[in-house]
XYZ file of C-alpha atoms in Angstrom:
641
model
C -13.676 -27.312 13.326
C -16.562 -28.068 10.597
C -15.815 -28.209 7.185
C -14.363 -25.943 5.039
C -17.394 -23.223 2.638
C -15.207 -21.833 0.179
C -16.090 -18.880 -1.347
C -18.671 -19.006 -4.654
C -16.765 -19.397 -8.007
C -17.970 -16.927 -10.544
C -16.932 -16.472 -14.390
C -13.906 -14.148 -14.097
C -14.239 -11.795 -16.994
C -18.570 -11.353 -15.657
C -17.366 -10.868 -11.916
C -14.477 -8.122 -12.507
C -17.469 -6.225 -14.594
C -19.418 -6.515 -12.002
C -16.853 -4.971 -9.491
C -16.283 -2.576 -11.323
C -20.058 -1.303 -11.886
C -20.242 -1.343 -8.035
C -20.117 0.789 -5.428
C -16.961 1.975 -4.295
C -17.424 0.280 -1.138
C -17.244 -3.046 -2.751
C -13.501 -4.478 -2.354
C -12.131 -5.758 -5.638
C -8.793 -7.636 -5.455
C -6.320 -8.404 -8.529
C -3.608 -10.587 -7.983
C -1.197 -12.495 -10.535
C 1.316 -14.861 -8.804
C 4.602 -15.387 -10.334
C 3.585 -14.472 -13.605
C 0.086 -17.040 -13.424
C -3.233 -16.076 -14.548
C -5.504 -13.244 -12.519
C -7.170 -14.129 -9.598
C -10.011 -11.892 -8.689
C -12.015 -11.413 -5.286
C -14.064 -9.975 -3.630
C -15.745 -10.396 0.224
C -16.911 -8.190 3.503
C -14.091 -5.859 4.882
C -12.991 -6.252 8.349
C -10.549 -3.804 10.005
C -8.736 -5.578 13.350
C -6.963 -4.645 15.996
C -4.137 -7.167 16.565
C -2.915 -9.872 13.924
C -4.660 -12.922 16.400
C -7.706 -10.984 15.050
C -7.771 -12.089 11.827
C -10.762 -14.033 11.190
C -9.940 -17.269 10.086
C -13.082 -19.068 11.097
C -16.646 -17.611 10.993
C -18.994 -17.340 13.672
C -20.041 -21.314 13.487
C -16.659 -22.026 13.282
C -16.246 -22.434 9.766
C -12.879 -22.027 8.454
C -12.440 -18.613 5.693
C -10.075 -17.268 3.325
C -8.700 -13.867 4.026
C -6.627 -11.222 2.588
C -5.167 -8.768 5.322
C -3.222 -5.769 5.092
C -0.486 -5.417 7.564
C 0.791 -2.016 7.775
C 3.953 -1.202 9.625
C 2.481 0.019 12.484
C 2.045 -3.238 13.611
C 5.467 -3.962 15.025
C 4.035 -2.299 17.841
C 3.023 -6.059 18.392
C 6.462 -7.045 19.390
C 6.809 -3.789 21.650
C 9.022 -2.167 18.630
C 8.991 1.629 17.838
C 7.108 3.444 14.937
C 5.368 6.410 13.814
C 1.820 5.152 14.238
C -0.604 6.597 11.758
C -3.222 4.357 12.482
C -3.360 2.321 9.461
C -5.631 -0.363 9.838
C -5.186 -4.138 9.886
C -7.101 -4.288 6.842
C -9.252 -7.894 6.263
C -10.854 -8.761 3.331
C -13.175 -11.657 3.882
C -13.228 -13.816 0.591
C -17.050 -14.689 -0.354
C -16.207 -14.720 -3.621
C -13.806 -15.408 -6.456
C -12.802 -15.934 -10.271
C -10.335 -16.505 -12.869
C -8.930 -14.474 -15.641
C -6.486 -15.778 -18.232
C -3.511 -13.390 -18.212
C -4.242 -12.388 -21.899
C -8.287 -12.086 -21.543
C -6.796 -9.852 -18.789
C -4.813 -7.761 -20.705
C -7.870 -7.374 -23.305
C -10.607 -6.325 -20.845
C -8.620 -3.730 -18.389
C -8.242 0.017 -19.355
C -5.365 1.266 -20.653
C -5.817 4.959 -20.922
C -3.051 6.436 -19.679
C -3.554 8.163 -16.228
C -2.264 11.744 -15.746
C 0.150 12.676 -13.121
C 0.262 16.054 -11.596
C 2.837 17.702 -9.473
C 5.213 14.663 -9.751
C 8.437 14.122 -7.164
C 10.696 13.009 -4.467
C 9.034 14.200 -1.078
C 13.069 13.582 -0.352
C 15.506 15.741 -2.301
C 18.598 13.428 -3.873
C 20.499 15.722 -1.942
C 18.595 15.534 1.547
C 18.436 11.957 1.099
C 22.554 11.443 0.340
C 23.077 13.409 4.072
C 20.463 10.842 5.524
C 22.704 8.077 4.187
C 26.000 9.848 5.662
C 24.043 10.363 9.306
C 23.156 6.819 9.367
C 26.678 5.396 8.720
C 27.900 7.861 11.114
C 25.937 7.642 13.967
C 24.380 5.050 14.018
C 26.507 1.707 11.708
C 29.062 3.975 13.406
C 27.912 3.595 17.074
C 27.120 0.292 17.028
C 23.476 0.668 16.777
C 23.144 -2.563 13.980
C 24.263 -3.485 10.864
C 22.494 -2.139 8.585
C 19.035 -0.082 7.998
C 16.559 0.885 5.303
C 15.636 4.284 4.840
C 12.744 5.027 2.307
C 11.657 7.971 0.912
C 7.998 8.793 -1.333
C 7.637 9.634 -4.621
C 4.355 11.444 -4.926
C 1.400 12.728 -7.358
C -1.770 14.058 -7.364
C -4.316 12.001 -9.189
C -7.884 13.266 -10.340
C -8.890 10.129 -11.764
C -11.339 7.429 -10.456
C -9.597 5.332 -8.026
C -11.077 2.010 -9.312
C -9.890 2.478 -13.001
C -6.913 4.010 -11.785
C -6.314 0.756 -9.813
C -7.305 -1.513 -12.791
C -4.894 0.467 -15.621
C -1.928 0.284 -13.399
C -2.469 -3.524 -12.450
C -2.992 -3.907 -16.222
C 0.267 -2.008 -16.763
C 2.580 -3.338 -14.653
C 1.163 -7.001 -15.957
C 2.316 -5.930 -19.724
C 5.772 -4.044 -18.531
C 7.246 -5.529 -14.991
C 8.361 -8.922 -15.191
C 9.668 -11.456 -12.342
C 7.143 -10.179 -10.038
C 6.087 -12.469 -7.236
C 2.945 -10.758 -6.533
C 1.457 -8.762 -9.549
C -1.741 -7.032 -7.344
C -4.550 -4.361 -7.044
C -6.284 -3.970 -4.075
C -8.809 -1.742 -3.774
C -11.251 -1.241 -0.455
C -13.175 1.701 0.825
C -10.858 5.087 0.536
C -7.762 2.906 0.131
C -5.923 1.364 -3.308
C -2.340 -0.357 -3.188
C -1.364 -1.345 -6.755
C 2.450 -3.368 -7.141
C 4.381 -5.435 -8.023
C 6.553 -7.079 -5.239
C 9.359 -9.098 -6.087
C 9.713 -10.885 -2.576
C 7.560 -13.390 -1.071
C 8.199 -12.950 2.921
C 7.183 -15.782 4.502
C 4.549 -18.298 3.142
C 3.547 -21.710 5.156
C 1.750 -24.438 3.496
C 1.808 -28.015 4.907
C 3.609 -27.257 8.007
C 6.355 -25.928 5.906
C 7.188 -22.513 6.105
C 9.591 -20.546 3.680
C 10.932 -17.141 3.494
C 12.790 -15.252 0.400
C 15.500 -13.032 1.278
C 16.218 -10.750 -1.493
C 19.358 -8.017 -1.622
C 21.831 -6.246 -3.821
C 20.915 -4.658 -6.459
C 22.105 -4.395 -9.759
C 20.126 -1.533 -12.250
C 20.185 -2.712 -15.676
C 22.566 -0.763 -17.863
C 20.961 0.751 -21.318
C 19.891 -1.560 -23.456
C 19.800 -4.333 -20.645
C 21.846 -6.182 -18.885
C 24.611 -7.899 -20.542
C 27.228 -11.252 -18.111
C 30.034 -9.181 -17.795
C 28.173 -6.325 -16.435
C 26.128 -8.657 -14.007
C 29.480 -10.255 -13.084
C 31.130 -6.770 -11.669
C 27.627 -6.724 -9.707
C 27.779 -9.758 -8.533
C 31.835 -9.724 -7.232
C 30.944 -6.394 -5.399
C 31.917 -6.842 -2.044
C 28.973 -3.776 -0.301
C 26.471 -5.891 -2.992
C 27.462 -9.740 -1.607
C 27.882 -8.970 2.425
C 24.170 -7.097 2.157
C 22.685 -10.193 0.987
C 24.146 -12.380 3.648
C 22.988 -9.806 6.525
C 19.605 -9.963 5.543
C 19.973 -13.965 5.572
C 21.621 -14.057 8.883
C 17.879 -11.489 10.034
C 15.949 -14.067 8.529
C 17.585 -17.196 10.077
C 16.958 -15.686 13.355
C 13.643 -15.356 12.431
C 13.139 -18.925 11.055
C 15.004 -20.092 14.282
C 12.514 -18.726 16.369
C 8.939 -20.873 14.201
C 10.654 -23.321 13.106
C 11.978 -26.259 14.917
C 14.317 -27.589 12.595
C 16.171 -24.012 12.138
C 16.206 -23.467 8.991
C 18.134 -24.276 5.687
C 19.405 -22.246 2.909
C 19.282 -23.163 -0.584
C 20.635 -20.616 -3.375
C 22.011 -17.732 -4.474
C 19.697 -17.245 -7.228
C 18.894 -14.634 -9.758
C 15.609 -12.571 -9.657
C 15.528 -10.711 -12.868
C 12.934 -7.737 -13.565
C 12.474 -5.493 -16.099
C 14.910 -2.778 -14.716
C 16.573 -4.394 -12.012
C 18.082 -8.207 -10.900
C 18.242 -9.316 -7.289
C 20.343 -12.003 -5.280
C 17.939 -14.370 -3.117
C 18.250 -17.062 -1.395
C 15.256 -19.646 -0.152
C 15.115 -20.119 3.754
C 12.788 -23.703 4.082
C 11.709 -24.904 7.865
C 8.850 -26.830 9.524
C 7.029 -25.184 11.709
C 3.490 -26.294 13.722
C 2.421 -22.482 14.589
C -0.537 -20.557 14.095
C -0.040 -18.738 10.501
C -0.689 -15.455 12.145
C 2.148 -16.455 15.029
C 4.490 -17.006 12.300
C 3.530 -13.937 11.025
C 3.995 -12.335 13.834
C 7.323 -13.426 14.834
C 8.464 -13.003 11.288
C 7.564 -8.663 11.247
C 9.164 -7.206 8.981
C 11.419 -8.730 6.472
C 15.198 -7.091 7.773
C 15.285 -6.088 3.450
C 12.949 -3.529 4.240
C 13.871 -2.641 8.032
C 17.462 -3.893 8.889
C 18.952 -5.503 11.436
C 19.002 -6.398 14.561
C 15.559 -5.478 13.737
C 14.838 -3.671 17.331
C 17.400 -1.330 17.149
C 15.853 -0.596 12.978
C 13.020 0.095 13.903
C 14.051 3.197 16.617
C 16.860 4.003 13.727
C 14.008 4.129 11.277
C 11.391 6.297 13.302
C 14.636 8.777 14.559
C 15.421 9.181 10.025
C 11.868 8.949 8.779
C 10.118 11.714 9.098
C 6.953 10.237 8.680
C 4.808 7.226 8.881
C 5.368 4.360 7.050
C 1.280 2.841 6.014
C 1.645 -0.267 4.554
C 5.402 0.266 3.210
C 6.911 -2.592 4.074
C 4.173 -4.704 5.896
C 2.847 -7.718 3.951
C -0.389 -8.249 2.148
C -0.839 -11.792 3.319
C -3.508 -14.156 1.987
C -4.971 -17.149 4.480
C -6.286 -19.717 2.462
C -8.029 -22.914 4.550
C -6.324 -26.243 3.681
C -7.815 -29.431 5.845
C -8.001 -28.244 9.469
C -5.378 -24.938 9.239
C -4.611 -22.307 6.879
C -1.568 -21.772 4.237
C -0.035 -18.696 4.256
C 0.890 -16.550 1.559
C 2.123 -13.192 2.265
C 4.208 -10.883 0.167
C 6.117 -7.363 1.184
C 4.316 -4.615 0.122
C 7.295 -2.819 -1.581
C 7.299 -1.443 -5.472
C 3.709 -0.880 -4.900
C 1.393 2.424 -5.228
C -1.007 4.193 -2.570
C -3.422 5.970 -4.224
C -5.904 7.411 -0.665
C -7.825 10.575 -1.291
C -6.271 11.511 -4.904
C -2.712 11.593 -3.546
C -0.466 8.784 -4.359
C 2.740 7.944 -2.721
C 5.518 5.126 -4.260
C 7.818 4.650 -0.993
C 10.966 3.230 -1.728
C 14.178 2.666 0.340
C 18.182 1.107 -0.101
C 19.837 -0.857 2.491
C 22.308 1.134 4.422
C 25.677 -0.946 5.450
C 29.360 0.494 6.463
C 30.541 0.573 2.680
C 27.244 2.277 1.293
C 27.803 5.258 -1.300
C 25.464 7.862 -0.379
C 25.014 8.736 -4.384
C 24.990 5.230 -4.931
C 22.245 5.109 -2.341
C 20.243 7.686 -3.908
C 20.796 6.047 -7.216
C 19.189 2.598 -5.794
C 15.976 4.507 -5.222
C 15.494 5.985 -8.261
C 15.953 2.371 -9.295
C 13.762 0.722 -7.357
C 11.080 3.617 -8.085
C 11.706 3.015 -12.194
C 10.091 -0.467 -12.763
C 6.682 0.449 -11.271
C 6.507 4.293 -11.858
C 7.930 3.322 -15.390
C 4.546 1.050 -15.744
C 2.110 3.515 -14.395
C 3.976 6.521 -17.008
C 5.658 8.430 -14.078
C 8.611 8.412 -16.069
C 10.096 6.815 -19.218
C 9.841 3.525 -19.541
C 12.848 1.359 -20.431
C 13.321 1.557 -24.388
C 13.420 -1.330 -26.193
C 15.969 -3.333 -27.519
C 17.485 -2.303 -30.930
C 16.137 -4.171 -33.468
C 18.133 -6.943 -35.150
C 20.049 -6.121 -38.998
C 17.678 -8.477 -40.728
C 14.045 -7.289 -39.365
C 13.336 -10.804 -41.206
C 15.527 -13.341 -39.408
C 14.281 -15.267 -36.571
C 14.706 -14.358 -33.185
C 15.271 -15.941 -29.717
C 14.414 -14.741 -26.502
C 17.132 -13.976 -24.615
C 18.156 -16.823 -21.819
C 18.024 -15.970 -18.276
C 21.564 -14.346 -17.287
C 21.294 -16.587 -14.206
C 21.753 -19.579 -16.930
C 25.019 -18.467 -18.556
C 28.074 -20.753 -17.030
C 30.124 -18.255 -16.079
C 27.595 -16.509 -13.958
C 26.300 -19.428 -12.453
C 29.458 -20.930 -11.190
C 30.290 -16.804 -9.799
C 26.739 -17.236 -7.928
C 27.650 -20.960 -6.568
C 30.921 -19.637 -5.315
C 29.154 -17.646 -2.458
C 28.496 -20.541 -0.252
C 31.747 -21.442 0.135
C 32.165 -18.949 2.368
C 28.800 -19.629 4.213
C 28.482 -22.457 7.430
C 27.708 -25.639 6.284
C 25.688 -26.296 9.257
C 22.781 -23.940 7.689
C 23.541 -25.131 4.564
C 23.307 -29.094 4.680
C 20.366 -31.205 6.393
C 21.083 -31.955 10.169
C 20.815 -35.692 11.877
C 18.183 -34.429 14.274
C 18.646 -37.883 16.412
C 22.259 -37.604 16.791
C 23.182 -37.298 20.180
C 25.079 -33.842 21.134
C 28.103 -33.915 23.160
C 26.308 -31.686 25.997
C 23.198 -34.712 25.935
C 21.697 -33.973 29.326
C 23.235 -30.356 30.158
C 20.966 -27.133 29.806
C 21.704 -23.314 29.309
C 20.002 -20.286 29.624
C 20.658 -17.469 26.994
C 20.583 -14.084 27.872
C 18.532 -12.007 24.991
C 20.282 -8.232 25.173
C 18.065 -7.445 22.066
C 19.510 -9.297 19.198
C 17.845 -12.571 18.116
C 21.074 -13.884 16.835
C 20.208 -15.867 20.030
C 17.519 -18.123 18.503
C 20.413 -19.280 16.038
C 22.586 -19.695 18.940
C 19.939 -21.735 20.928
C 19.118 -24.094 17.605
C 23.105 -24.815 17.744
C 22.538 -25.722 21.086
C 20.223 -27.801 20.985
C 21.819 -29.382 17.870
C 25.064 -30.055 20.469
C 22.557 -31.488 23.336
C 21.410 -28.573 25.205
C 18.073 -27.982 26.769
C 17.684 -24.470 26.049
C 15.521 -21.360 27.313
C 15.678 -17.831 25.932
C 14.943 -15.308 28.302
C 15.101 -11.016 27.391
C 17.340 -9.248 29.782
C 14.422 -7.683 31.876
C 13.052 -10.510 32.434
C 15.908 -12.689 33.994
C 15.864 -12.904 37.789
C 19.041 -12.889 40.042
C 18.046 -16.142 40.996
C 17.838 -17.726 37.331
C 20.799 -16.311 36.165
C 22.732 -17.513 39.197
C 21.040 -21.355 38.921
C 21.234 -21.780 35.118
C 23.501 -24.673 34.617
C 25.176 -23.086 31.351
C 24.379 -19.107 31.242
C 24.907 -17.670 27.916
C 25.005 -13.952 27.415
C 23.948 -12.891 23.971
C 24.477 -10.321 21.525
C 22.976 -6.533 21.592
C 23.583 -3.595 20.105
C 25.126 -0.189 21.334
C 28.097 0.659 23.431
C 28.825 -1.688 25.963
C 29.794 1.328 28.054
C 26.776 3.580 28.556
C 24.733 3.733 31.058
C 20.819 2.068 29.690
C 19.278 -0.037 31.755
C 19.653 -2.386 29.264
C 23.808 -2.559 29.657
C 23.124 -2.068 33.184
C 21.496 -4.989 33.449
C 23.921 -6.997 31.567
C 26.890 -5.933 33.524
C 25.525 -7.123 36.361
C 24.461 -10.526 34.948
C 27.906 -11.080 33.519
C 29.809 -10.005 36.926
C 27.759 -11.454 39.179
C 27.805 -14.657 37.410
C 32.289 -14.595 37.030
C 32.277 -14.234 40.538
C 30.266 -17.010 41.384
C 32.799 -19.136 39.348
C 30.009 -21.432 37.497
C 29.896 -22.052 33.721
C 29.981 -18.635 31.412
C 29.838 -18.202 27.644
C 29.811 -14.606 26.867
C 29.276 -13.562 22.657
C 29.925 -10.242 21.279
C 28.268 -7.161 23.520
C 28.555 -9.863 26.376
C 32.075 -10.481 25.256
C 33.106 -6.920 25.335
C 30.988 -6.643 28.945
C 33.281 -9.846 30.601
C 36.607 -7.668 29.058
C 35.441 -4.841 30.759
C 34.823 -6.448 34.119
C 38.155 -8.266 33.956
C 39.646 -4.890 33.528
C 40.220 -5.006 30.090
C 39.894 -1.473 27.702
C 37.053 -1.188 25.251
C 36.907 1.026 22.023
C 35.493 1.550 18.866
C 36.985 0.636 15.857
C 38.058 2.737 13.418
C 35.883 1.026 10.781
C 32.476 -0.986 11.877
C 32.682 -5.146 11.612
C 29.805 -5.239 10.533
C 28.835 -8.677 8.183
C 32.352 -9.269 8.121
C 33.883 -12.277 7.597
C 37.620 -13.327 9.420
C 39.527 -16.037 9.967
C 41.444 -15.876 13.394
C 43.146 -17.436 16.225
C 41.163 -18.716 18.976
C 43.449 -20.808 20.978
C 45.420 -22.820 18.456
C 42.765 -22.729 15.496
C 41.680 -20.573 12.974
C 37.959 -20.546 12.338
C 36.381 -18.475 10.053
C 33.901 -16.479 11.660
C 31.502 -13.769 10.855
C 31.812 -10.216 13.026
C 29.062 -7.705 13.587
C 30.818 -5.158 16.102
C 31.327 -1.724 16.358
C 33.290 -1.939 19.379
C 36.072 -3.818 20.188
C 38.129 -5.286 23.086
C 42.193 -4.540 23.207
C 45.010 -5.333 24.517
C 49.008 -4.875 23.702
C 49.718 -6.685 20.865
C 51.318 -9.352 21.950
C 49.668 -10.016 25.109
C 48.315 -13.710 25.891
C 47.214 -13.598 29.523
C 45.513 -10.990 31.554
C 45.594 -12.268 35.086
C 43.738 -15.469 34.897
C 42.087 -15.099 31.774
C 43.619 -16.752 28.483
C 43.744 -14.137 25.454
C 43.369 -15.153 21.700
C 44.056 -11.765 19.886
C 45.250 -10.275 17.004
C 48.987 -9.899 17.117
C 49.125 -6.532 14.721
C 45.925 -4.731 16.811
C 45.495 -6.259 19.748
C 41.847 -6.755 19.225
C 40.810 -9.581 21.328
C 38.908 -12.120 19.386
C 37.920 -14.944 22.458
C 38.724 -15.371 26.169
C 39.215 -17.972 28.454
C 39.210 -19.062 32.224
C 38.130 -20.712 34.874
C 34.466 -21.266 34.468
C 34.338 -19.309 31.665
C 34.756 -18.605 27.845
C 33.593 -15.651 25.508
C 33.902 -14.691 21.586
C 33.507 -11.838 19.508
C 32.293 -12.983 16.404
C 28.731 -14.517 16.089
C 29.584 -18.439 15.981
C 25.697 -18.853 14.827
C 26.071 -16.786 11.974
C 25.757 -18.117 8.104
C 29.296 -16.056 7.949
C 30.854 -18.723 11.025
C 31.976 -21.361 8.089
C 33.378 -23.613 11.351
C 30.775 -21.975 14.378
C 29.467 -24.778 15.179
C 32.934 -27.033 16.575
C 34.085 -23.645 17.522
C 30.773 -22.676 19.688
C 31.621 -26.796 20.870
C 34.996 -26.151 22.259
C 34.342 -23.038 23.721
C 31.266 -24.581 25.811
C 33.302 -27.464 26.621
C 35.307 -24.858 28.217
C 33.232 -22.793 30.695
C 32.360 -26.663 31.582
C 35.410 -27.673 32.670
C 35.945 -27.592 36.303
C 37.717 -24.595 37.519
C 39.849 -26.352 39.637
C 41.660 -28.442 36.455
């Protein structure tokens, strides 16, 4: 590769006058980064196909910045389901760029209000509620995942010009949103997305890559948020086991670019002008292509759900309509040496303005204990902060002022720095597995050094967690999707693993068809089995065994239980459940470890075999790892002993 032309430098305040004197085809990009000074570009527009399309070299080879646009639509990539509206893969070429302080920004942009007309929820509050209740019912209810976003648009019509429209909003939401990660206006031919995201996706940079799960979230009371408010947010049960779902989404994601897994650092605070967030930081190394990591990393489960298959057919069966960018990333490619860092954003809390309509989509994170009012109420939330900015609706008042308009003043401390909330926010992890939490000895020998297994994908990618566990225990390990796996393979793996997936293990997809047949064909031949969740309930069902569902949905929960003699805690994501008389130990030759009061059978055991419920890999398995250990060391054990 030959060396690196960045783009021309140009005075900032002379270059955004220029843009703005241009013609409309002339891209002008605005973005602030965590609260930093304004970066403007410019550049040649370049609509692609596919994400390995992006143009990160020129035609001699040259490496080049770029700014893309990744709409929704392009989960199509990874053979998921959407409404496709054909919203292009948007590249902006950088040939140029400048710098504006933050205030010489806030002097030169317009701030002449913008009128609104014909303002309003494309969803009724009360439409929108019944979405809520159809989700939790049929589809949390069925199994389908555990849990989905659902958005719905706010909408306008605007008669202004598109380019100071752009520029006044990007100018407001710099003076009243705060905690922004991205602060942005980008603006190309018939197209302008103004925001202000508060979650950085996935960025790489030095053959590091990090993503930034955000969930739960808490809407500041009047007059702002005050510790023991925050605190009742923050020991909310619906609020905490959201934010470790999306976690568990991401890990799987991390699992599968990066090959050291994964760690988590956190829970922190992200505080904004209406609203604070839980996050954590997800940190692996990774020797991809940006745009593979990109790829492997569509979308963020915050703004789809999880497993992220099954959201995306639960999204297109409760949405109406096509998503655009909603929920894609704007993603920046900047060269650095021989490869490019990444930088790349969600495009939520952010403003379409195409063809004098605009559209604010916004959505809440369905799980089993969502409130469909509270639901609805989460929206209007979400909505407030930018719509708020742009003079939708009323912006937040401000605080009353003090007795003595003379006395000094201090700026409030971040909430996040208070003691009390603090230690509350350190307490999560010690519920979470240290083995995601803590740095691994990636040269200590496994106890399975030598051994291999092959891991049966039935549509959840809980199973690149599982396969970085095994490989951390000594495993060679290959993933292979359920249509994909041959008779032959699944009869000559050494160690056959079948995974996770949603639905009822009962009906008749060729998907479950396909993995009740794997599972019996491989009990029968008598070598080694591990069977986890959906492949759990499959191995019941073939030893005879009844299945059900459960009155309430597992799903992100967290129990500790017998499994042969120990009590692990482990995390549960099932809708279905195997059962026995309470009571029972032993069905035939199989070894049961159930719940004495239910009769829900937790893990299995016999000759050549071994099978769980609960997700060992999950952040929610505090002792997964020696558990996933013993159980392995199981289905290896000669059947004869």
């Amino acid at each position: 590769m030959t060396g690196h032309r960045p783009p021309s430098d140009a005075d900032g305040s002379e270059l955004l006058q220029r843009l703005r004197d241009s013609a409309e085809d002339r891209p002008l990009i605005l973005i602030a980064r965590d609260g930093a000074d304004v970066e403007i570009f410019t550049g040649t527009v370049v609509d692609v196909e596919l994400l390995a399309d992006i143009p990160l070299v020129d035609a001699q080879g040259s490496p080049q910045e770029v700014l893309a646009l990744v709409p929704y639509r392009q989960v199509r990539e990874r053979g998921f389901e959407c409404h496709d509206d054909g919203a292009p893969l948007r590249c902006i070429i950088v040939t140029e760029r400048g710098t504006l302080s933050r205030d010489e920004a806030m002097r030169v942009l317009p701030t002449a209000p913008v009128p609104l007309h014909d303002t309003g929820f494309n969803v009724s509050d009360e439409d929108y509620a019944e979405i809520v209740r159809d989700v939790i019912a049929d589809e949390i209810g069925r199994g389908e995942g555990a849990n989905f976003v659902i958005r719905r648009d706010f909408t306008a019509r605007v008669d202004a010009d598109p380019r100071e429209t752009a520029l006044t909003w990007f100018r407001a939401l710099l003076e009243h949103e705060r905690g922004a990660y991205w602060t942005f206006a980008i603006v190309t031919p018939g197209h302008v997305a103004v925001g202000a995201s508060p979650e950085a996706h996935v960025s790489a940079s030095g053959g590091v890559v990090t993503m930034n799960p955000i969930s739960g979230t808490f809407r500041h009371p009047a007059g702002g948020s005050t510790p023991e408010a925050l605190t009742a947010f923050l020991e909310n049960t619906k609020e905490t086991e959201e934010l470790f779902m999306v976690v568990d989404e991401e890990l799987k994601m991390m699992s599968a670019v990066c090959s050291d897994g994964g760690r988590i650092t956190g829970p922190h605070l992200k505080e904004m002008s209406r609203l604070t967030h839980t996050e954590y930081m997800l940190r692996g190394r990774s020797t991809l292509d940006p745009r593979d990591i990109l790829r492997e990393t569509m979308f963020a489960p915050t703004v789809t759900g999880s497993p992220m298959q099954n959201a995306c057919t639960v999204i297109r069966r409760h949405e109406t309509t096509a998503r655009g960018y909603y929920s894609g990333v704007a993603a920046l490619f900047t060269p650095n040496g021989d490869a490019h860092d990444l930088d790349a954003p969600i495009l939520i809390r952010t403003a379409y303005l195409v063809e004098g309509r605009l559209r604010v989509p916004v959505g809440a994170t369905l799980v089993r204990h969502s409130d469909p009012d509270g639901e609805v109420g989460e929206t209007h939330g979400k909505a407030a902060g930018l719509l708020g900015a742009i003079g939708a609706v009323p912006r937040e008042s401000a605080p009353a002022p003090v007795a003595d308009p003379d006395a000094p003043t201090t700026p409030r401390a971040p909430l996040a720095e208070d003691p009390a909330i603090a230690t509350l926010l350190a307490s999560r992890n010690s519920r979470l597995a240290p083995f995601w939490l803590n740095p691994q000895d990636a040269d200590a020998p496994g106890p399975f050094l030598g051994r291999s297994a092959l891991v049966v994908d039935a549509e959840d990618r809980f199973t690149t967690m599982l396969a970085h566990q095994l490989r951390h225990l000594g495993l060679t390990v290959r993933i292979a999707h359920w249509s994909e796996v041959t008779d032959a393979e699944a009869s000559d793996a050494e160690l056959l693993i079948a995974g996770p997936g949603p639905g009822d293990p009962l009906d008749d997809s060729p998907r479950m068809r396909r993995m009740r047949g794997i599972v019996s064909a491989r009990l029968a031949s008598g070598r080694p089995l591990l069977a986890v969740c959906l492949s759990h309930q499959i191995l019941a069902n073939t030893l005879g065994m009844t299945l059900a569902p459960l009155a309430r949905p597992h799903q992100g929960l967290q129990l500790s239980v017998d499994v042969f003699g120990k009590r692990p805690s482990i995390g549960f994501y099932n809708t279905f459940t195997v059962s026995v008389e309470p009571g029972t130990t032993r069905v035939g030759h199989t070894e049961i470890a159930a719940d004495p009061v239910s009769g829900d059978v937790y893990a299995m055991r016999g000759p050549g075999y071994a099978s769980v419920q609960g997700h060992l890999e999950s952040i929610l398995s505090r002792d997964g790892i020696e558990t996933l250990e013993r159980l392995i060391a199981q289905a290896f054990a000669p059947v004869n002993a």
